[in-house]
Coordinates of C-alpha atoms and ligand atoms in Angstrom, one line a residue:
M1 CA 11.1 -4.4 -33.1
D2 CA 8.0 -2.9 -34.4
Y3 CA 6.6 -0.9 -31.5
S4 CA 3.2 0.2 -33.2
K5 CA 1.0 -2.3 -31.8
I6 CA -0.6 -3.5 -28.5
F7 CA -0.8 -7.1 -27.1
V8 CA -4.2 -8.5 -26.5
N9 CA -5.5 -12.0 -26.3
G10 CA -2.0 -13.5 -27.4
E11 CA -1.6 -11.3 -30.4
W12 CA -0.1 -8.1 -31.5
I13 CA -2.8 -6.0 -32.9
E14 CA -3.3 -2.5 -34.2
A15 CA -4.9 -0.2 -31.7
E16 CA -8.4 1.3 -32.5
S17 CA -7.0 4.4 -31.6
K18 CA -4.9 5.9 -34.3
E19 CA -3.1 8.3 -32.0
M20 CA 0.5 7.7 -31.2
I21 CA 2.8 8.7 -28.3
E22 CA 6.4 9.7 -29.2
V23 CA 9.2 8.3 -27.0
M24 CA 12.2 10.5 -26.5
D25 CA 15.9 9.8 -25.8
P26 CA 16.6 12.1 -22.9
R27 CA 20.2 12.4 -23.7
T28 CA 19.6 13.9 -27.2
E29 CA 15.9 14.9 -27.1
E30 CA 15.4 12.7 -30.4
I31 CA 12.2 10.8 -30.8
I32 CA 13.3 7.2 -31.1
A33 CA 9.9 5.4 -31.4
S34 CA 6.1 5.9 -31.2
V35 CA 3.7 3.7 -29.4
P36 CA 0.0 3.6 -29.6
R37 CA -2.0 5.7 -27.4
S38 CA -4.7 3.3 -26.5
N39 CA -8.3 4.5 -26.1
E40 CA -11.2 2.9 -24.3
A41 CA -12.0 0.3 -26.9
D42 CA -8.5 -0.8 -26.7
V43 CA -8.3 -1.1 -22.9
T44 CA -11.8 -2.7 -22.9
K45 CA -10.5 -5.5 -25.4
A46 CA -7.5 -6.0 -23.2
I47 CA -9.6 -6.4 -19.9
D48 CA -12.1 -8.7 -21.8
S49 CA -9.3 -10.9 -22.9
A50 CA -7.8 -11.0 -19.3
K51 CA -11.2 -11.9 -17.8
K52 CA -11.9 -14.7 -20.2
A53 CA -8.3 -16.1 -19.8
F54 CA -8.7 -16.2 -15.9
E55 CA -11.5 -18.8 -16.1
D56 CA -9.0 -21.5 -16.9
W57 CA -5.5 -19.8 -15.9
Q58 CA -6.7 -19.8 -12.2
F59 CA -6.9 -23.4 -12.1
T60 CA -3.9 -24.3 -13.9
N61 CA -1.2 -26.5 -12.2
L62 CA 1.4 -24.4 -10.2
K63 CA 4.1 -26.4 -12.1
E64 CA 2.8 -25.3 -15.5
R65 CA 2.8 -21.7 -14.3
I66 CA 6.4 -22.1 -12.9
Q67 CA 7.5 -23.6 -16.2
M68 CA 6.2 -20.7 -18.2
M69 CA 7.8 -18.3 -15.7
E70 CA 11.2 -20.0 -16.2
N71 CA 10.8 -19.7 -19.9
F72 CA 9.9 -16.0 -19.7
R73 CA 13.1 -15.5 -17.4
G74 CA 15.2 -17.4 -19.9
N75 CA 13.8 -15.2 -22.9
L76 CA 14.7 -12.0 -20.7
E77 CA 18.2 -13.2 -20.2
K78 CA 18.7 -14.0 -23.9
N79 CA 17.7 -10.4 -24.8
I80 CA 19.3 -8.6 -22.0
D81 CA 21.8 -6.6 -24.3
T82 CA 19.0 -5.5 -26.6
M83 CA 16.8 -4.5 -23.5
A84 CA 19.8 -2.7 -21.7
D85 CA 20.2 -0.7 -25.1
I86 CA 16.5 0.2 -25.1
I87 CA 16.7 1.4 -21.5
S88 CA 19.8 3.5 -22.1
K89 CA 17.7 5.2 -25.0
E90 CA 14.4 5.6 -23.3
L91 CA 15.6 6.3 -19.8
G92 CA 19.0 7.8 -20.5
A93 CA 20.7 5.4 -18.4
D94 CA 24.3 4.1 -18.9
F95 CA 24.3 0.7 -20.7
E96 CA 26.1 -1.3 -18.1
F97 CA 24.0 0.1 -15.2
A98 CA 20.9 -0.7 -17.3
K99 CA 22.1 -4.2 -17.7
S100 CA 23.0 -5.0 -14.1
T101 CA 20.7 -2.8 -12.0
H102 CA 17.6 -2.4 -14.3
I103 CA 17.6 -6.0 -15.8
Q104 CA 19.7 -8.6 -14.3
A105 CA 18.7 -7.8 -10.6
Y106 CA 15.1 -8.2 -11.6
I107 CA 15.7 -11.5 -13.6
D108 CA 17.2 -12.9 -10.5
D109 CA 14.2 -11.6 -8.4
I110 CA 12.0 -14.0 -10.7
D111 CA 14.1 -16.9 -9.0
N112 CA 13.1 -15.5 -5.7
Y113 CA 9.4 -15.6 -6.6
I114 CA 9.6 -19.1 -8.0
R115 CA 11.2 -20.4 -4.8
V116 CA 8.4 -18.6 -2.7
V117 CA 5.6 -20.1 -4.6
K118 CA 7.1 -23.6 -4.4
E119 CA 7.3 -23.4 -0.8
Y120 CA 4.1 -21.5 -0.2
E121 CA 1.2 -23.1 1.4
F122 CA -1.8 -22.2 -0.9
E123 CA -4.0 -24.4 1.3
K124 CA -3.6 -24.7 5.0
D125 CA -5.6 -26.8 7.5
Y126 CA -6.3 -25.1 10.8
G127 CA -8.3 -28.0 12.2
E128 CA -11.7 -26.4 12.4
F129 CA -11.4 -24.8 9.0
L130 CA -9.2 -24.8 5.9
V131 CA -7.8 -21.7 4.4
R132 CA -7.3 -21.5 0.7
K133 CA -5.1 -18.7 -0.9
E134 CA -6.7 -18.0 -4.3
P135 CA -5.8 -15.5 -7.2
V136 CA -7.6 -12.2 -7.0
G137 CA -8.6 -12.2 -10.8
V138 CA -7.8 -9.6 -13.3
V139 CA -4.9 -7.4 -12.1
A140 CA -4.4 -4.1 -13.8
A141 CA -0.7 -3.2 -13.4
I142 CA 0.2 0.5 -13.7
T143 CA 4.0 1.3 -13.6
P144 CA 6.3 4.3 -13.7
W145 CA 9.4 5.1 -15.8
N146 CA 12.3 5.2 -13.3
Y147 CA 12.8 1.3 -13.2
P148 CA 11.1 0.7 -16.5
L149 CA 11.4 -3.1 -16.4
G150 CA 11.7 -3.9 -12.7
Q151 CA 8.7 -2.0 -11.6
I152 CA 6.7 -4.3 -14.2
T153 CA 8.4 -7.6 -13.2
K154 CA 7.7 -6.9 -9.4
K155 CA 4.1 -6.9 -10.2
I156 CA 3.4 -9.4 -13.1
V157 CA 5.7 -12.3 -11.8
P158 CA 3.9 -12.8 -8.4
A159 CA 0.5 -12.0 -10.0
L160 CA 0.8 -14.6 -12.8
L161 CA 2.5 -17.2 -10.6
A162 CA -0.6 -16.9 -8.2
G163 CA -3.0 -17.6 -11.1
N164 CA -4.1 -14.0 -11.9
T165 CA -4.3 -12.6 -15.3
V166 CA -2.9 -9.1 -16.1
V167 CA -3.3 -5.9 -18.1
L168 CA -0.2 -3.9 -18.0
K169 CA -0.1 -0.1 -18.6
P170 CA 3.5 1.0 -18.5
S171 CA 4.7 4.6 -18.3
Q172 CA 4.3 6.6 -21.6
Q173 CA 7.8 7.8 -21.0
T174 CA 9.3 4.2 -21.2
P175 CA 7.1 1.9 -23.0
L176 CA 9.6 0.3 -25.1
V177 CA 11.3 -2.1 -22.8
A178 CA 7.7 -3.1 -21.8
Q179 CA 7.1 -4.2 -25.4
H180 CA 10.3 -6.3 -25.2
L181 CA 9.2 -7.9 -21.9
T182 CA 5.8 -8.6 -23.7
K183 CA 7.7 -10.4 -26.4
A184 CA 9.4 -12.6 -23.9
I185 CA 6.2 -13.4 -22.3
E186 CA 4.5 -14.2 -25.6
E187 CA 7.5 -16.6 -26.5
A188 CA 7.3 -18.2 -23.0
G189 CA 4.0 -20.1 -23.9
F190 CA 1.6 -18.4 -21.6
P191 CA -2.0 -19.0 -22.7
K192 CA -3.9 -16.3 -24.7
G193 CA -5.2 -13.3 -22.8
V194 CA -3.3 -14.3 -19.5
F195 CA -1.0 -11.2 -20.2
N196 CA -2.0 -8.0 -22.1
L197 CA -0.2 -4.8 -22.8
V198 CA -1.9 -1.5 -23.5
T199 CA 0.3 1.5 -23.9
G200 CA -1.1 5.0 -23.4
V201 CA -1.3 8.1 -21.3
G202 CA -1.7 8.0 -17.4
A203 CA -5.2 8.8 -16.3
E204 CA -6.7 8.2 -19.9
V205 CA -6.0 4.5 -19.7
G206 CA -5.8 4.3 -16.0
N207 CA -9.3 5.6 -15.4
I208 CA -10.7 2.8 -17.7
L209 CA -8.8 0.2 -15.8
T210 CA -9.7 1.5 -12.3
S211 CA -13.5 2.0 -13.2
S212 CA -13.9 -1.3 -15.0
K213 CA -16.1 -3.8 -13.2
D214 CA -14.0 -6.6 -14.8
V215 CA -10.9 -5.5 -13.1
D216 CA -10.4 -7.1 -9.7
M217 CA -7.2 -5.4 -8.5
V218 CA -5.1 -2.3 -9.2
S219 CA -1.5 -2.5 -8.5
F220 CA 0.0 0.9 -9.1
T221 CA 3.6 2.3 -8.7
G222 CA 4.2 5.9 -9.2
S223 CA 3.7 9.4 -7.6
T224 CA 1.6 9.7 -4.4
S225 CA -0.8 12.1 -6.2
G226 CA -1.3 9.6 -9.0
G227 CA -1.7 6.7 -6.4
I228 CA -4.4 8.7 -4.4
N229 CA -6.5 9.1 -7.7
V230 CA -6.1 5.5 -8.6
G231 CA -6.9 4.5 -4.9
K232 CA -10.1 6.5 -4.8
D233 CA -11.4 5.4 -8.1
S234 CA -10.7 1.7 -7.5
L235 CA -12.3 1.8 -4.2
E236 CA -15.5 3.1 -5.9
D237 CA -15.8 -0.4 -7.0
V238 CA -14.1 -1.9 -3.7
K239 CA -11.2 -3.3 -5.9
K240 CA -8.2 -4.7 -4.1
I241 CA -5.3 -2.0 -4.3
A242 CA -1.6 -2.2 -3.9
L243 CA 0.2 1.3 -4.1
E244 CA 3.8 1.9 -4.2
L245 CA 4.4 5.6 -3.9
G246 CA 6.9 8.4 -3.4
G247 CA 9.5 8.9 -0.7
K248 CA 11.6 11.3 1.0
S249 CA 13.8 9.1 3.1
A250 CA 16.2 9.9 5.9
S251 CA 19.7 8.8 6.6
V252 CA 20.3 9.3 10.2
V253 CA 24.1 9.7 11.1
L254 CA 24.7 9.0 14.8
E255 CA 27.7 10.6 16.6
D256 CA 29.8 7.5 16.4
A257 CA 28.8 6.4 12.9
D258 CA 31.6 5.2 10.4
L259 CA 31.4 8.1 7.9
D260 CA 32.8 6.0 5.0
I261 CA 29.8 3.4 5.4
V262 CA 27.4 6.6 5.6
M263 CA 28.8 8.1 2.5
D264 CA 28.7 4.9 0.4
T265 CA 25.4 3.8 1.4
T266 CA 23.6 7.3 1.1
L267 CA 25.3 8.8 -1.8
D268 CA 24.8 5.8 -3.9
T269 CA 21.0 6.0 -3.5
V270 CA 21.0 9.7 -4.1
Y271 CA 23.0 9.7 -7.3
N272 CA 22.5 6.2 -8.9
N273 CA 19.9 6.4 -11.5
T274 CA 20.3 10.2 -11.4
G275 CA 18.4 10.5 -8.2
Q276 CA 15.3 9.0 -9.8
T277 CA 14.9 6.4 -7.1
C278 CA 11.8 6.2 -4.8
S279 CA 13.8 5.0 -1.9
A280 CA 16.8 7.3 -2.1
L281 CA 18.0 8.7 1.2
T282 CA 17.8 12.3 0.3
R283 CA 17.8 13.9 3.8
M284 CA 20.9 13.3 5.8
L285 CA 20.4 14.1 9.4
I286 CA 23.8 14.8 10.9
P287 CA 24.9 15.6 14.6
K288 CA 26.0 19.2 15.0
T289 CA 29.2 18.1 16.5
R290 CA 30.3 16.5 13.3
K291 CA 28.8 19.1 10.9
E292 CA 32.1 20.2 9.3
E293 CA 33.6 16.9 9.0
I294 CA 30.6 15.5 7.2
E295 CA 30.2 18.4 4.8
K296 CA 33.8 18.1 3.8
L297 CA 33.3 14.4 3.2
V298 CA 30.1 14.8 1.3
I299 CA 31.8 17.2 -1.1
E300 CA 34.6 15.0 -1.5
K301 CA 32.7 11.8 -2.0
T302 CA 30.2 13.4 -4.4
K303 CA 32.7 14.4 -6.7
E304 CA 33.6 10.7 -7.3
Y305 CA 30.3 10.3 -8.9
K306 CA 30.8 11.1 -12.6
F307 CA 28.2 13.4 -14.2
G308 CA 27.6 13.7 -17.9
N309 CA 26.5 11.7 -21.0
S310 CA 25.5 8.2 -20.1
E311 CA 27.3 7.0 -23.4
N312 CA 30.5 7.3 -21.2
P313 CA 30.5 4.0 -19.3
D314 CA 31.9 5.8 -16.1
T315 CA 28.9 8.1 -15.8
V316 CA 26.6 7.6 -12.8
I317 CA 24.7 10.9 -12.8
A318 CA 23.2 10.9 -16.5
P319 CA 20.4 13.1 -17.8
L320 CA 17.0 13.2 -16.1
I321 CA 13.9 11.6 -17.9
S322 CA 12.3 14.7 -19.4
Q323 CA 12.0 18.5 -19.5
K324 CA 9.2 18.2 -16.8
Q325 CA 11.7 16.4 -14.6
F326 CA 14.4 18.9 -15.2
D327 CA 12.0 22.0 -14.5
K328 CA 10.9 20.2 -11.2
V329 CA 14.4 19.8 -10.1
K330 CA 15.4 23.4 -11.1
Y331 CA 12.3 24.6 -9.2
Y332 CA 13.2 22.9 -6.0
V333 CA 16.9 24.2 -6.1
E334 CA 15.7 27.8 -6.7
H335 CA 13.1 27.4 -4.0
G336 CA 15.8 26.1 -1.5
L337 CA 17.9 29.1 -2.0
E338 CA 15.0 31.4 -1.6
E339 CA 14.2 29.5 1.6
G340 CA 17.6 30.3 3.0
A341 CA 19.3 26.8 2.6
K342 CA 23.0 27.1 1.6
L343 CA 24.4 25.4 -1.4
L344 CA 27.2 23.2 -0.5
L345 CA 27.8 21.9 -4.0
G346 CA 26.3 22.3 -7.3
E347 CA 24.2 25.2 -8.8
V348 CA 20.8 26.0 -10.2
P349 CA 20.2 23.6 -13.2
K350 CA 21.0 25.3 -16.6
K351 CA 20.0 23.9 -19.8
D352 CA 23.0 24.0 -22.3
G353 CA 22.1 22.3 -25.6
Q354 CA 20.2 19.1 -25.9
G355 CA 19.4 16.7 -22.9
F356 CA 18.0 17.1 -19.5
Y357 CA 21.4 17.4 -17.7
V358 CA 21.6 18.2 -13.9
G359 CA 24.6 17.8 -11.7
P360 CA 24.7 16.9 -8.3
V361 CA 23.3 19.4 -5.9
V362 CA 23.8 19.4 -2.0
F363 CA 22.2 21.8 0.5
T364 CA 23.3 22.3 3.9
D365 CA 21.7 24.5 6.6
V366 CA 18.5 23.1 5.7
D367 CA 15.4 23.4 8.0
N368 CA 13.1 20.5 8.1
D369 CA 10.2 23.0 7.3
M370 CA 11.7 23.8 4.0
K371 CA 10.2 22.3 0.8
I372 CA 13.5 20.8 -0.1
A373 CA 13.5 18.7 3.1
Q374 CA 9.8 17.7 2.7
E375 CA 8.8 17.0 -0.8
E376 CA 10.2 14.3 -3.3
I377 CA 12.5 16.2 -5.8
F378 CA 13.5 13.0 -7.9
G379 CA 16.8 14.3 -9.0
P380 CA 20.5 14.2 -7.5
V381 CA 19.8 16.4 -4.7
L382 CA 20.7 15.9 -1.1
V383 CA 19.8 18.1 1.9
L384 CA 21.8 18.0 5.2
I385 CA 19.8 18.8 8.3
E386 CA 21.5 19.2 11.8
Y387 CA 20.2 17.7 15.0
D388 CA 21.3 17.9 18.7
S389 CA 20.1 14.7 20.3
I390 CA 19.1 11.2 19.1
D391 CA 15.5 11.7 20.0
E392 CA 15.5 15.0 18.0
A393 CA 16.9 13.0 14.9
I394 CA 13.9 10.5 15.2
E395 CA 11.5 13.4 15.4
I396 CA 13.0 15.1 12.1
A397 CA 13.3 11.7 10.5
N398 CA 9.5 11.1 11.1
D399 CA 8.4 14.7 10.4
V400 CA 7.5 14.2 6.8
D401 CA 4.5 12.8 5.0
Y402 CA 6.4 9.9 3.3
G403 CA 7.6 6.8 5.0
L404 CA 9.1 4.4 2.4
S405 CA 12.9 3.9 3.3
G406 CA 15.5 5.0 5.7
A407 CA 19.0 4.4 7.2
V408 CA 20.8 4.7 10.4
F409 CA 24.5 4.6 11.1
G410 CA 26.2 4.1 14.5
N411 CA 26.6 1.8 17.6
G412 CA 24.3 -1.2 17.3
E413 CA 22.1 -0.5 20.3
D414 CA 21.4 3.0 19.4
A415 CA 21.0 2.3 15.7
R416 CA 18.2 -0.2 16.6
Y417 CA 16.7 2.3 19.0
V418 CA 16.4 4.7 16.1
A419 CA 15.3 2.1 13.6
N420 CA 12.6 0.8 15.8
R421 CA 11.2 4.3 16.0
M422 CA 11.3 5.3 12.4
K423 CA 8.0 5.3 10.6
T424 CA 9.0 3.8 7.5
G425 CA 8.8 0.5 5.4
M426 CA 12.4 -0.3 5.9
V427 CA 15.6 0.8 7.6
I428 CA 19.2 -0.1 6.5
I429 CA 21.5 -0.4 9.5
N430 CA 25.1 0.5 9.1
G431 CA 25.0 0.0 5.4
Q432 CA 23.6 -3.5 5.3
T433 CA 22.8 -4.5 1.6
R434 CA 19.2 -4.6 0.7
T435 CA 17.8 -7.7 -1.2
H436 CA 15.0 -7.8 -3.7
S437 CA 13.2 -10.9 -1.9
A438 CA 12.7 -8.6 1.3
P439 CA 9.4 -6.7 1.6
F440 CA 9.5 -3.4 0.0
G441 CA 6.8 -0.7 0.5
G442 CA 5.8 2.4 2.6
Y443 CA 4.3 3.7 5.6
K444 CA 2.1 6.9 5.4
H445 CA 2.0 8.7 1.8
S446 CA 4.6 6.0 0.6
G447 CA 1.9 3.5 0.0
I448 CA -0.3 0.5 0.8
G449 CA 1.0 -3.0 0.5
R450 CA 4.3 -4.5 0.0
E451 CA 6.3 -6.0 -3.0
G452 CA 9.0 -8.6 -2.8
G453 CA 9.3 -12.3 -1.9
Q454 CA 6.3 -13.9 0.1
F455 CA 4.9 -10.4 1.1
G456 CA 4.8 -9.6 -2.6
L457 CA 3.1 -12.7 -3.6
E458 CA 0.3 -12.4 -0.9
E459 CA -0.8 -9.0 -2.3
Y460 CA -2.1 -11.0 -5.3
L461 CA -4.0 -13.6 -3.2
E462 CA -7.4 -13.6 -1.8
T463 CA -8.1 -15.6 1.3
K464 CA -11.0 -18.2 1.3
T465 CA -12.0 -20.0 4.3
L466 CA -13.4 -23.6 3.9
F467 CA -15.6 -25.3 6.7
I468 CA -15.4 -28.9 5.7
Ligands
LIG1 P1 3.2 8.9 -12.3 O1 2.3 8.8 -11.0 O2 3.2 10.1 -13.0 O3 2.9 7.8 -13.3 C1 2.9 6.3 -12.7 C2 2.1 5.5 -13.7 O4 0.7 5.9 -13.4 C3 2.3 5.8 -15.2 O5 2.2 4.8 -16.0 C4 1.2 6.8 -15.5 O6 0.8 6.9 -16.9 C5 0.1 6.3 -14.5 N1 -0.8 7.4 -14.1 C6 -0.5 8.7 -13.8 N2 -1.6 9.2 -13.3 C7 -2.6 8.4 -13.3 C8 -3.8 8.3 -12.9 N3 -4.6 9.4 -12.5 N4 -4.6 7.1 -13.2 C9 -4.1 6.0 -13.5 N5 -2.7 6.1 -14.0 C10 -2.1 7.2 -13.9 O7 4.8 8.5 -11.6 P2 6.2 8.7 -12.4 O8 6.5 10.0 -12.6 O9 5.9 7.7 -13.7 O10 7.1 7.8 -11.5 C11 7.8 8.5 -10.6 C12 7.1 8.3 -9.2 O11 7.1 6.9 -8.9 C13 8.0 8.9 -7.9 O12 7.1 9.5 -7.1 C14 8.6 7.7 -7.3 O13 8.8 7.8 -6.0 C15 7.5 6.7 -7.6 N6 7.9 5.3 -7.4 C16 7.7 4.6 -6.3 C17 8.1 3.3 -6.1 C18 8.0 2.5 -4.9 O14 8.1 1.3 -4.9 N7 7.4 2.9 -3.8 C19 8.9 2.7 -7.1 C20 9.3 3.5 -8.2 C21 8.7 4.8 -8.4

């Protein structure tokens, strides 16, 4: 595929900007492609086209929108191998993991959204008045690199089904799969201008989107610092905002927890995708009475997660996305040691040759005030924190700026007692499976709003009351 263009008003066009962004394979550090570094003129064109397209798109029949979405879904499915290959290259992920977790799961999620809109009451009669749910308008979707396809579909699918038009700005680190997704949209029959893609660098493109009077909503997924900037800028113009931000989630192990379930649930979130998952359960809160047993098991189970080059299909812990991410993880591991935490497993990351490889790291004897217990590291790093009583466990779980996810393991009643008191957008109890159609989003610094199912759809709707 030719990655040198942007997609505006239904056409692949040369960007006005002649600058390009290089995309790197984090396994080899080879440059694999370049995409336009869009400038103000490019972004403005995309916004204008989305604004024009909204005039008619908002009034299209829902059935037509669903048909186009089904076409889009089919196109993604047809190209799943090509896209999995691209995600392996731009993110460094294993091909099969890319196919199942990064793509198929999100294709299936399109069905959830279609089911939701089919059942949704866009108009409801309350007797004295009628409430209409209407699309917001032009939605700017700004997305991160860690789930480079899914973070896009979670926004554009409900936004388009609801009748909004979209300008997408994917991460500059993983813009290639976004171009394949755009091709799938182009071939699905959406009218010109309904969906537009501009590639570019964070704040450069982001500021134009957030400051434009013609953008009605900004839906951002990324770091908390980026989200705060985007939120502040968007509110200058009182735009609708949805922010999906960082996390530092706790896995609370109660005295009577089944440790096999604890390990399977917690470690999967910490090591899959090389720890680059916002909802990873990276703080394990353990009862003092079971410390030794848990430490032993964490070491044993961690060794089952293969670390190395993702070209080997057994690999789970592959390279990190970039030098910046490598340096960040290294900084935290060094800092943890300086602060007095003990390494139970792993070492300070060392760069040997090409690629941003960091093996699993587990810290024990961690105090909740330490940086490694408070800040999002975004790598395969787990910290163990001891507690004495259930109430102390709840206090530690909540004593952090974030509130995205959480888990609790143990006897049903105690587990519910803890879950009800955790200040976080979701809690997994005793390893229950999470589904994409459930609401996903955070308390506190983890964001504003929810994605997934009906809750995700409603973010892209305005409420109008009609007195008839
Ligand atoms: P990031 O904030 O650096 O970038 C995210 C996106 O925003 C990119 O497209 C980037 O170019 C753009 N951007 C950055 N600064 C901007 C600004 N000032 N104005 C406008 N746009 C800007 O985040 P990242 O490194 O790409 O992603 C990792 C972060 O995303 C982690 O903190 C992770 O927890 C978070 N995340 C959250 C969720 C969630 O659902 N809560 C999901 C995935 C990732």
